[in-house]
Coordinates of C-alpha atoms and ligand atoms in Angstrom, one line a residue:
M97 CA 8.4 -31.7 -31.9
N98 CA 7.1 -28.7 -29.9
V99 CA 7.8 -29.4 -26.2
Y100 CA 5.4 -26.7 -25.3
D101 CA 2.5 -28.3 -27.1
H102 CA -0.5 -27.2 -25.1
P103 CA -3.7 -25.2 -25.9
T104 CA -2.7 -22.3 -23.6
F105 CA 0.7 -22.1 -25.3
D106 CA -1.0 -22.2 -28.7
M107 CA -3.2 -19.3 -27.6
A108 CA -0.3 -17.2 -26.4
S109 CA 1.6 -18.0 -29.6
R110 CA -1.4 -17.0 -31.8
Q111 CA -1.7 -13.7 -29.9
F112 CA 2.1 -13.1 -30.3
D113 CA 2.0 -14.0 -34.1
R114 CA -0.9 -11.6 -34.7
V115 CA 0.9 -8.7 -32.9
A116 CA 4.2 -9.6 -34.7
D117 CA 2.4 -9.1 -38.0
Y118 CA 1.1 -5.7 -36.9
L119 CA 4.7 -4.8 -35.7
Q120 CA 6.2 -6.3 -38.8
I121 CA 8.8 -8.2 -36.7
P122 CA 11.0 -10.0 -39.3
D123 CA 10.4 -13.8 -39.4
G124 CA 13.9 -14.7 -38.2
D125 CA 13.4 -12.7 -35.0
R126 CA 10.0 -14.0 -34.1
D127 CA 11.0 -17.4 -32.5
R128 CA 13.7 -15.6 -30.6
V129 CA 11.2 -13.2 -29.0
K130 CA 8.5 -15.9 -28.6
L131 CA 10.1 -19.0 -27.4
P132 CA 11.2 -19.4 -23.8
K133 CA 14.9 -19.0 -23.1
R134 CA 15.1 -21.7 -20.4
S135 CA 12.7 -24.4 -19.1
L136 CA 13.3 -26.9 -16.4
S137 CA 11.3 -29.9 -15.4
V138 CA 12.0 -31.6 -12.1
A139 CA 10.9 -34.7 -10.2
I140 CA 9.8 -34.0 -6.6
P141 CA 9.6 -37.2 -4.5
I142 CA 8.1 -36.7 -1.0
H143 CA 6.8 -38.9 1.8
R144 CA 3.1 -38.6 2.1
D145 CA 1.7 -38.4 5.6
D146 CA 0.7 -42.1 5.4
G147 CA 4.3 -43.1 4.7
R148 CA 3.9 -43.7 0.9
T149 CA 6.4 -42.2 -1.5
E150 CA 4.9 -40.1 -4.2
V151 CA 6.7 -38.2 -7.0
F152 CA 5.3 -34.9 -8.2
T153 CA 6.5 -33.0 -11.3
G154 CA 7.5 -29.3 -11.1
F155 CA 8.4 -26.8 -13.8
R156 CA 10.1 -23.4 -14.1
V157 CA 10.2 -21.5 -17.4
Q158 CA 12.2 -18.3 -17.9
H159 CA 10.9 -16.5 -21.0
H160 CA 13.7 -14.0 -21.7
L161 CA 16.6 -12.5 -19.9
A162 CA 17.0 -9.3 -21.9
L163 CA 15.7 -6.9 -19.4
G164 CA 17.2 -8.3 -16.1
P165 CA 16.2 -11.2 -13.9
T166 CA 13.0 -13.0 -14.6
K167 CA 9.9 -12.8 -12.5
G168 CA 6.7 -14.8 -12.2
G169 CA 4.4 -16.9 -10.0
M170 CA 4.4 -20.5 -8.8
R171 CA 1.2 -22.3 -9.5
Y172 CA 0.1 -25.5 -7.6
H173 CA -2.7 -27.1 -9.6
Q174 CA -3.5 -30.6 -10.9
D175 CA -3.4 -29.3 -14.6
V176 CA 0.0 -27.6 -14.4
A177 CA 1.9 -28.6 -17.5
L178 CA 5.1 -27.4 -19.2
G179 CA 3.2 -25.7 -22.1
E180 CA 0.8 -23.9 -19.8
V181 CA 3.7 -22.7 -17.7
A182 CA 5.6 -21.5 -20.8
A183 CA 2.5 -19.5 -22.0
L184 CA 2.2 -17.9 -18.6
A185 CA 5.9 -17.0 -18.6
M186 CA 5.4 -15.4 -22.0
W187 CA 2.5 -13.3 -20.7
M188 CA 4.6 -12.3 -17.7
S189 CA 7.2 -10.9 -20.1
W190 CA 4.6 -8.8 -21.8
K191 CA 3.1 -7.6 -18.5
C192 CA 6.5 -6.6 -17.1
A193 CA 7.4 -4.8 -20.3
L194 CA 4.1 -3.0 -20.4
C195 CA 4.5 -1.6 -16.9
A196 CA 8.2 -0.9 -17.6
L197 CA 9.5 -3.2 -14.8
P198 CA 13.1 -4.4 -15.2
Y199 CA 12.3 -8.0 -15.6
G200 CA 11.7 -10.8 -18.1
G201 CA 8.8 -13.1 -17.5
A202 CA 8.9 -16.5 -15.8
K203 CA 6.4 -18.9 -14.4
G204 CA 6.5 -22.2 -12.5
G205 CA 4.4 -24.7 -10.8
V206 CA 3.8 -28.2 -9.5
A207 CA 1.2 -30.6 -10.9
C208 CA -0.7 -31.3 -7.7
D209 CA -4.0 -30.7 -6.1
P210 CA -3.3 -28.6 -3.0
S211 CA -6.7 -29.2 -1.6
K212 CA -5.8 -32.9 -1.3
L213 CA -2.5 -32.3 0.5
S214 CA -1.9 -31.6 4.2
S215 CA 0.1 -28.5 5.2
T216 CA 3.1 -30.7 6.0
E217 CA 2.9 -32.4 2.6
L218 CA 2.8 -29.0 0.9
E219 CA 5.8 -27.9 2.9
R220 CA 7.8 -31.0 1.8
I221 CA 6.8 -30.5 -1.8
T222 CA 7.8 -26.8 -1.7
R223 CA 11.1 -27.4 0.0
R224 CA 12.1 -30.3 -2.3
F225 CA 11.0 -28.3 -5.4
T226 CA 13.0 -25.3 -4.3
Q227 CA 16.0 -27.4 -3.6
E228 CA 15.8 -28.8 -7.2
I229 CA 15.6 -25.3 -8.8
I230 CA 18.2 -23.4 -6.6
P231 CA 20.8 -23.0 -9.4
F232 CA 18.1 -21.3 -11.6
I233 CA 16.6 -18.8 -9.1
G234 CA 18.0 -15.9 -7.0
P235 CA 17.5 -12.2 -6.5
Q236 CA 19.5 -11.5 -9.7
I237 CA 18.4 -14.5 -11.7
D238 CA 14.7 -15.4 -11.3
I239 CA 12.3 -14.3 -8.5
P240 CA 9.2 -16.5 -7.9
A241 CA 5.9 -15.2 -6.4
P242 CA 2.5 -16.7 -5.4
D243 CA 0.0 -17.7 -8.1
L244 CA -3.0 -20.0 -8.3
G245 CA -2.9 -22.5 -5.3
T246 CA 0.1 -20.9 -3.6
N247 CA 0.4 -18.3 -0.9
E248 CA 2.5 -16.3 1.5
Q249 CA 3.3 -19.5 3.6
I250 CA 4.6 -21.3 0.5
M251 CA 6.8 -18.3 -0.3
A252 CA 8.1 -18.3 3.2
W253 CA 9.2 -22.0 2.8
M254 CA 10.8 -21.2 -0.5
M255 CA 12.7 -18.3 0.9
D256 CA 13.8 -20.3 3.9
T257 CA 15.0 -23.3 1.8
Y258 CA 17.0 -21.0 -0.5
S259 CA 18.4 -19.1 2.5
M260 CA 19.6 -22.2 4.3
H261 CA 21.4 -23.3 1.2
M262 CA 23.1 -19.9 0.9
R263 CA 23.8 -19.8 4.6
Q264 CA 22.3 -16.3 5.0
T265 CA 18.8 -14.9 4.8
V266 CA 18.0 -13.9 1.3
T267 CA 14.6 -12.2 1.4
A268 CA 14.7 -10.9 -2.2
V269 CA 14.7 -14.4 -3.7
V270 CA 10.9 -14.5 -3.7
T271 CA 8.1 -11.9 -3.4
G272 CA 4.6 -12.2 -1.9
K273 CA 6.2 -13.2 1.5
P274 CA 4.7 -12.5 4.9
I275 CA 5.4 -8.9 6.0
N276 CA 7.6 -9.9 9.0
I277 CA 10.1 -11.7 6.8
G278 CA 10.6 -9.1 4.1
G279 CA 7.1 -8.9 2.5
S280 CA 5.7 -5.6 1.3
R281 CA 2.8 -3.8 2.8
G282 CA 0.0 -3.8 0.3
R283 CA 1.2 -6.9 -1.7
R284 CA -1.6 -9.2 -0.6
E285 CA -4.3 -6.8 -1.9
A286 CA -2.2 -5.4 -4.8
T287 CA -3.5 -7.4 -7.8
G288 CA -7.1 -6.7 -6.7
R289 CA -6.3 -3.1 -6.1
G290 CA -4.7 -2.8 -9.5
V291 CA -7.9 -4.3 -11.0
M292 CA -9.9 -1.6 -9.2
I293 CA -7.6 1.2 -10.4
V294 CA -8.0 0.2 -14.1
C295 CA -11.8 -0.3 -13.7
D296 CA -11.9 3.3 -12.2
E297 CA -10.1 4.6 -15.2
A298 CA -12.3 2.7 -17.6
C299 CA -15.5 3.9 -15.9
Q300 CA -14.2 7.5 -16.1
K301 CA -13.7 7.0 -19.8
L302 CA -17.1 5.5 -20.4
G303 CA -18.9 8.0 -18.1
L304 CA -20.0 5.4 -15.5
D305 CA -20.2 6.3 -11.8
R306 CA -19.2 3.8 -9.1
E307 CA -22.6 3.7 -7.3
R308 CA -24.5 2.7 -10.5
T309 CA -21.8 0.3 -11.7
R310 CA -22.7 -3.4 -11.1
V311 CA -19.8 -5.8 -10.8
I312 CA -19.6 -9.6 -11.1
V313 CA -16.4 -11.4 -10.1
Q314 CA -15.5 -15.0 -10.9
G315 CA -13.1 -16.5 -8.3
F316 CA -13.0 -15.5 -4.7
G317 CA -9.3 -16.2 -4.2
N318 CA -6.5 -13.6 -3.8
V319 CA -7.3 -11.6 -6.8
G320 CA -11.1 -11.9 -6.9
S321 CA -11.8 -11.4 -3.2
N322 CA -9.5 -8.4 -2.9
A323 CA -10.9 -6.8 -6.0
A324 CA -14.5 -7.4 -4.8
L325 CA -13.8 -6.2 -1.2
L326 CA -12.0 -3.0 -2.4
M327 CA -14.5 -2.2 -5.1
H328 CA -17.4 -2.7 -2.6
A329 CA -15.7 -0.4 -0.1
A330 CA -15.1 2.2 -2.9
G331 CA -18.9 2.3 -3.6
Y332 CA -19.3 -0.2 -6.6
K333 CA -22.3 -2.5 -6.4
V334 CA -20.9 -6.1 -6.4
I335 CA -23.9 -8.2 -7.4
G336 CA -22.3 -11.6 -8.2
I337 CA -19.5 -13.8 -7.1
A338 CA -18.9 -17.1 -9.0
E339 CA -16.9 -19.9 -7.4
V340 CA -16.2 -23.5 -7.9
G341 CA -19.4 -25.4 -7.3
G342 CA -21.7 -22.4 -7.9
G343 CA -22.0 -18.8 -7.1
L344 CA -24.0 -16.0 -5.4
H345 CA -26.2 -13.3 -6.8
N346 CA -27.9 -10.3 -5.2
K347 CA -29.2 -7.7 -7.5
N348 CA -29.1 -5.1 -4.7
G349 CA -25.5 -5.8 -4.0
I350 CA -23.6 -8.3 -1.8
D351 CA -22.2 -7.2 1.5
L352 CA -18.6 -8.2 0.8
K353 CA -17.3 -7.7 4.3
A354 CA -20.0 -10.1 5.6
L355 CA -19.2 -12.6 2.8
A356 CA -15.5 -12.4 3.6
D357 CA -16.3 -13.0 7.3
F358 CA -18.6 -15.9 6.4
R359 CA -15.9 -17.5 4.2
Q360 CA -13.3 -17.0 7.0
K361 CA -15.6 -18.9 9.4
N362 CA -16.9 -21.6 7.1
G363 CA -14.1 -22.0 4.6
T364 CA -16.5 -21.6 1.7
V365 CA -18.8 -18.9 0.2
H366 CA -21.5 -21.6 -0.3
G367 CA -24.5 -21.1 2.0
F368 CA -23.9 -17.4 2.5
P369 CA -27.3 -16.0 3.6
G370 CA -26.9 -12.5 2.0
A371 CA -27.4 -13.7 -1.6
E372 CA -29.2 -16.2 -3.7
K373 CA -27.5 -19.3 -5.2
A374 CA -26.5 -18.9 -8.9
E375 CA -24.8 -21.0 -11.5
T376 CA -21.3 -19.9 -12.3
A377 CA -21.9 -20.2 -16.1
D378 CA -25.0 -17.9 -15.7
L379 CA -23.2 -15.3 -13.7
L380 CA -20.7 -14.8 -16.5
V381 CA -23.5 -13.8 -18.9
E382 CA -25.6 -11.9 -16.3
D383 CA -26.5 -8.2 -16.8
C384 CA -23.7 -6.0 -15.3
E385 CA -21.4 -3.2 -16.2
I386 CA -18.1 -4.8 -15.1
L387 CA -17.2 -8.5 -15.3
I388 CA -14.0 -9.6 -13.6
P389 CA -12.9 -13.2 -14.4
A390 CA -10.3 -13.8 -11.7
A391 CA -10.0 -17.6 -11.5
T392 CA -8.6 -19.5 -14.5
E393 CA -7.9 -19.5 -18.2
N394 CA -10.5 -20.1 -21.1
V395 CA -13.6 -18.8 -19.3
I396 CA -14.9 -16.5 -21.9
T397 CA -15.0 -18.6 -25.1
S398 CA -16.9 -18.7 -28.4
R399 CA -19.6 -20.6 -26.5
N400 CA -20.6 -17.7 -24.2
A401 CA -18.9 -14.5 -25.6
D402 CA -22.0 -13.5 -27.7
R403 CA -24.2 -13.6 -24.5
V404 CA -21.8 -11.6 -22.3
K405 CA -23.6 -8.4 -21.3
C406 CA -20.9 -6.4 -19.4
R407 CA -19.6 -3.1 -20.8
I408 CA -16.2 -3.6 -19.3
L409 CA -14.3 -6.9 -19.1
A410 CA -11.4 -6.6 -16.6
E411 CA -9.2 -9.7 -16.8
G412 CA -8.1 -10.4 -13.3
A413 CA -7.0 -13.9 -14.3
N414 CA -4.4 -14.7 -16.9
G415 CA -5.8 -15.8 -20.2
P416 CA -9.5 -15.9 -19.3
T417 CA -10.6 -15.0 -22.9
T418 CA -9.9 -17.2 -25.9
S419 CA -8.9 -15.6 -29.2
A420 CA -12.2 -16.4 -30.8
A421 CA -14.1 -14.9 -27.9
D422 CA -11.9 -11.8 -28.1
D423 CA -13.1 -11.1 -31.7
I424 CA -16.7 -11.5 -30.6
L425 CA -16.2 -9.0 -27.7
T426 CA -14.5 -6.5 -30.0
D427 CA -17.4 -6.7 -32.4
K428 CA -19.9 -6.1 -29.5
G429 CA -17.9 -3.1 -28.4
V430 CA -17.0 -4.5 -24.9
F431 CA -14.2 -2.4 -23.4
V432 CA -11.7 -5.1 -22.6
I433 CA -8.9 -4.4 -20.1
P434 CA -6.5 -7.2 -21.0
D435 CA -4.9 -9.4 -18.4
I436 CA -1.4 -8.1 -18.9
L437 CA -2.7 -4.7 -17.8
A438 CA -5.6 -5.5 -15.5
N439 CA -3.7 -7.9 -13.2
A440 CA -0.3 -6.2 -13.4
G441 CA -0.8 -4.7 -9.9
G442 CA 0.6 -8.0 -8.4
V443 CA 3.9 -8.0 -10.2
T444 CA 4.3 -4.3 -9.8
T445 CA 4.0 -4.5 -6.0
S446 CA 6.2 -7.6 -6.2
Y447 CA 8.8 -5.3 -7.9
F448 CA 8.4 -2.9 -4.9
E449 CA 8.9 -5.8 -2.5
W450 CA 12.1 -6.8 -4.3
V451 CA 13.4 -3.2 -4.3
Q452 CA 12.6 -2.9 -0.5
D453 CA 14.3 -6.2 0.3
R454 CA 17.4 -5.2 -1.6
Q455 CA 17.5 -1.8 0.1
G456 CA 16.6 -3.2 3.5
Y457 CA 14.3 -0.3 3.9
F458 CA 10.5 -0.8 4.0
W459 CA 7.9 1.6 2.8
K460 CA 4.6 2.7 4.4
E461 CA 1.5 1.1 2.8
S462 CA 0.4 4.5 1.6
V463 CA 3.7 4.9 -0.4
V464 CA 3.2 1.4 -1.9
N465 CA -0.4 2.2 -3.0
E466 CA 0.6 5.6 -4.3
Q467 CA 3.4 4.1 -6.5
L468 CA 1.1 1.3 -7.6
D469 CA -1.6 3.8 -8.6
A470 CA 0.9 5.9 -10.7
I471 CA 2.1 2.8 -12.6
M472 CA -1.3 1.3 -13.2
K473 CA -2.8 4.7 -14.4
S474 CA 0.1 5.5 -16.8
S475 CA 0.1 1.9 -18.2
F476 CA -3.7 2.2 -18.7
E477 CA -3.3 5.6 -20.5
D478 CA -0.4 4.2 -22.7
V479 CA -2.7 1.3 -23.8
V480 CA -5.8 3.4 -24.5
R481 CA -3.8 6.1 -26.3
Y482 CA -2.0 3.5 -28.4
A483 CA -5.3 1.7 -29.2
E484 CA -6.9 4.9 -30.4
T485 CA -3.9 6.1 -32.4
H486 CA -3.4 2.8 -34.2
H487 CA -7.1 1.8 -34.5
V488 CA -6.6 -1.5 -32.7
N489 CA -8.4 -3.0 -29.7
N490 CA -6.9 -2.6 -26.2
R491 CA -5.5 -6.1 -26.1
I492 CA -3.6 -5.7 -29.4
A493 CA -2.4 -2.3 -28.2
A494 CA -1.1 -3.7 -24.9
Y495 CA 0.7 -6.5 -26.7
M496 CA 2.1 -4.2 -29.3
L497 CA 3.5 -1.8 -26.8
A498 CA 5.0 -4.7 -24.7
I499 CA 6.3 -6.9 -27.5
D500 CA 7.9 -3.9 -29.2
R501 CA 9.8 -3.0 -26.0
V502 CA 11.1 -6.6 -25.6
A503 CA 11.9 -7.1 -29.3
Y504 CA 13.7 -3.7 -29.3
T505 CA 15.8 -4.7 -26.2
I506 CA 16.7 -8.1 -27.6
R507 CA 17.9 -6.4 -30.9
Q508 CA 19.8 -3.8 -28.8
R509 CA 21.6 -6.4 -26.7
G510 CA 22.0 -9.0 -29.4
I511 CA 20.1 -12.2 -30.1
Y512 CA 21.6 -14.2 -27.2
A513 CA 20.1 -12.3 -24.2
Ligands
NAD242 P1 -6.3 -18.3 -5.8 O1 -6.0 -19.7 -5.8 O2 -6.1 -17.4 -4.6 O3 -7.9 -18.1 -6.2 C1 -8.5 -18.6 -7.3 C2 -10.0 -18.8 -6.9 O4 -10.7 -19.1 -8.1 C3 -10.3 -19.8 -5.9 O5 -11.2 -19.3 -4.9 C4 -10.9 -21.0 -6.7 O6 -11.9 -21.7 -5.9 C5 -11.6 -20.2 -7.8 N1 -11.9 -20.9 -9.0 C6 -11.0 -21.8 -9.6 N2 -11.6 -22.3 -10.7 C7 -12.9 -21.7 -10.8 C8 -13.9 -21.8 -11.7 N3 -13.9 -22.7 -12.8 N4 -15.0 -21.1 -11.5 C9 -15.1 -20.3 -10.5 N5 -14.1 -20.1 -9.5 C10 -13.0 -20.9 -9.7 O7 -5.6 -17.7 -7.1 P2 -5.3 -16.1 -7.4 O8 -3.9 -15.8 -6.9 O9 -6.4 -15.3 -7.0 O10 -5.2 -16.2 -9.0 C11 -6.3 -16.2 -9.9 C12 -5.9 -15.8 -11.3 O11 -5.2 -14.5 -11.3 C13 -4.9 -16.8 -11.9 O12 -5.2 -16.8 -13.3 C14 -3.6 -16.1 -11.7 O13 -2.6 -16.5 -12.6 C15 -4.0 -14.6 -11.8 N6 -3.1 -13.7 -11.2 C16 -2.8 -13.8 -9.8 C17 -2.0 -12.8 -9.3 C18 -1.7 -12.8 -7.8 O14 -1.1 -11.8 -7.3 N7 -2.2 -13.7 -7.0 C19 -1.4 -11.8 -10.0 C20 -1.7 -11.7 -11.4 C21 -2.5 -12.7 -12.0

């Protein structure tokens, strides 16, 4: 029985197998490199605000420990399942290896719908979940971070619960914390900033200038909103934003600052007067130069890939493109910036946060952004050069580089790491 049985894990496995063929990884080594090293499933009983007891399920998966501690986000979403978390942990391994960060990949989450929980209920879930996984996390073991449905506040509760148990403040146990308790300047915007940096590089390669480059973003959360805001400020023309329940379109460009203010005031992007209403599904196939899916998995599929019109697909989300869609995009000549490269700005700045916490010395935002810029650009160059040299697409190139680094380290240390 495959305990990770899940469509997302199947997708991550297929991607791995394809690359393992290219790299000619011996059969015996493949499962060692592919399958997670540790996975944990825990029950999280809490009192709801109305006095009822409800038990939620939480997971943490650590993919490999060969390069150091593991690193990856915590997701709160009703569809969270062990197989999905395992796939995301695998992708984190490849992402860290691609950016030469000293981590294996991890991921975790709680199957819950945060929009239906009060702040006090979320705090109880977070503290109970953290309590259950304390033996498996720590600055030298596994360092969680925010992901879909979690945020700085949730990281603050995790850090506090862990610290109370250790009887000392341990800021380096999680990243993506508020700045006043050990967070890094620039972390909040980092994933979106990283998306913009690789889009800049791709535009330069394809001879596109920012002013005439139209951008559509799916998801107006941490990644999507920051990518859109930064790209708008840098001169790109953001013409579409897709959200749950519908999106917005303005062919002359949306004023992102006004949209962010509107969302802050109203709690939603719906009803924003500076753009027309549009269907999310239509926005994904609308005319544009850059499409940034920054919401969930399986968004570009065999059902819509042939109608996608962008020249650059920058994957802000993890796993937004299915394998079948990927082949269609390659045939169409779309320049794909794969997730493990496009959204690596988050974990890279999390790495800076962990370094700062351990040093007790905090960097200026300009230093954080400069270091991020250097890592994103050199990772982009590595991928594009590898793709051109080996005549493969960018995704295969990124995976080949990353998986080769992990497989090499596992061989070097021995099969048990
Ligand atoms: P988030 O919860 O802050 O935002 C997600 C946004 O997407 C929300 O506004 C939500 O309403 C919207 N959304 C959800 N489903 C949608 C749909 N079907 N159509 C349109 N909009 C939809 O989450 P986030 O942190 O921005 O993460 C988004 C993606 O980026 C995830 O795949 C996550 O794993 C990935 N990611 C996040 C980070 C990070 O630093 N936060 C880093 C790397 C990768």
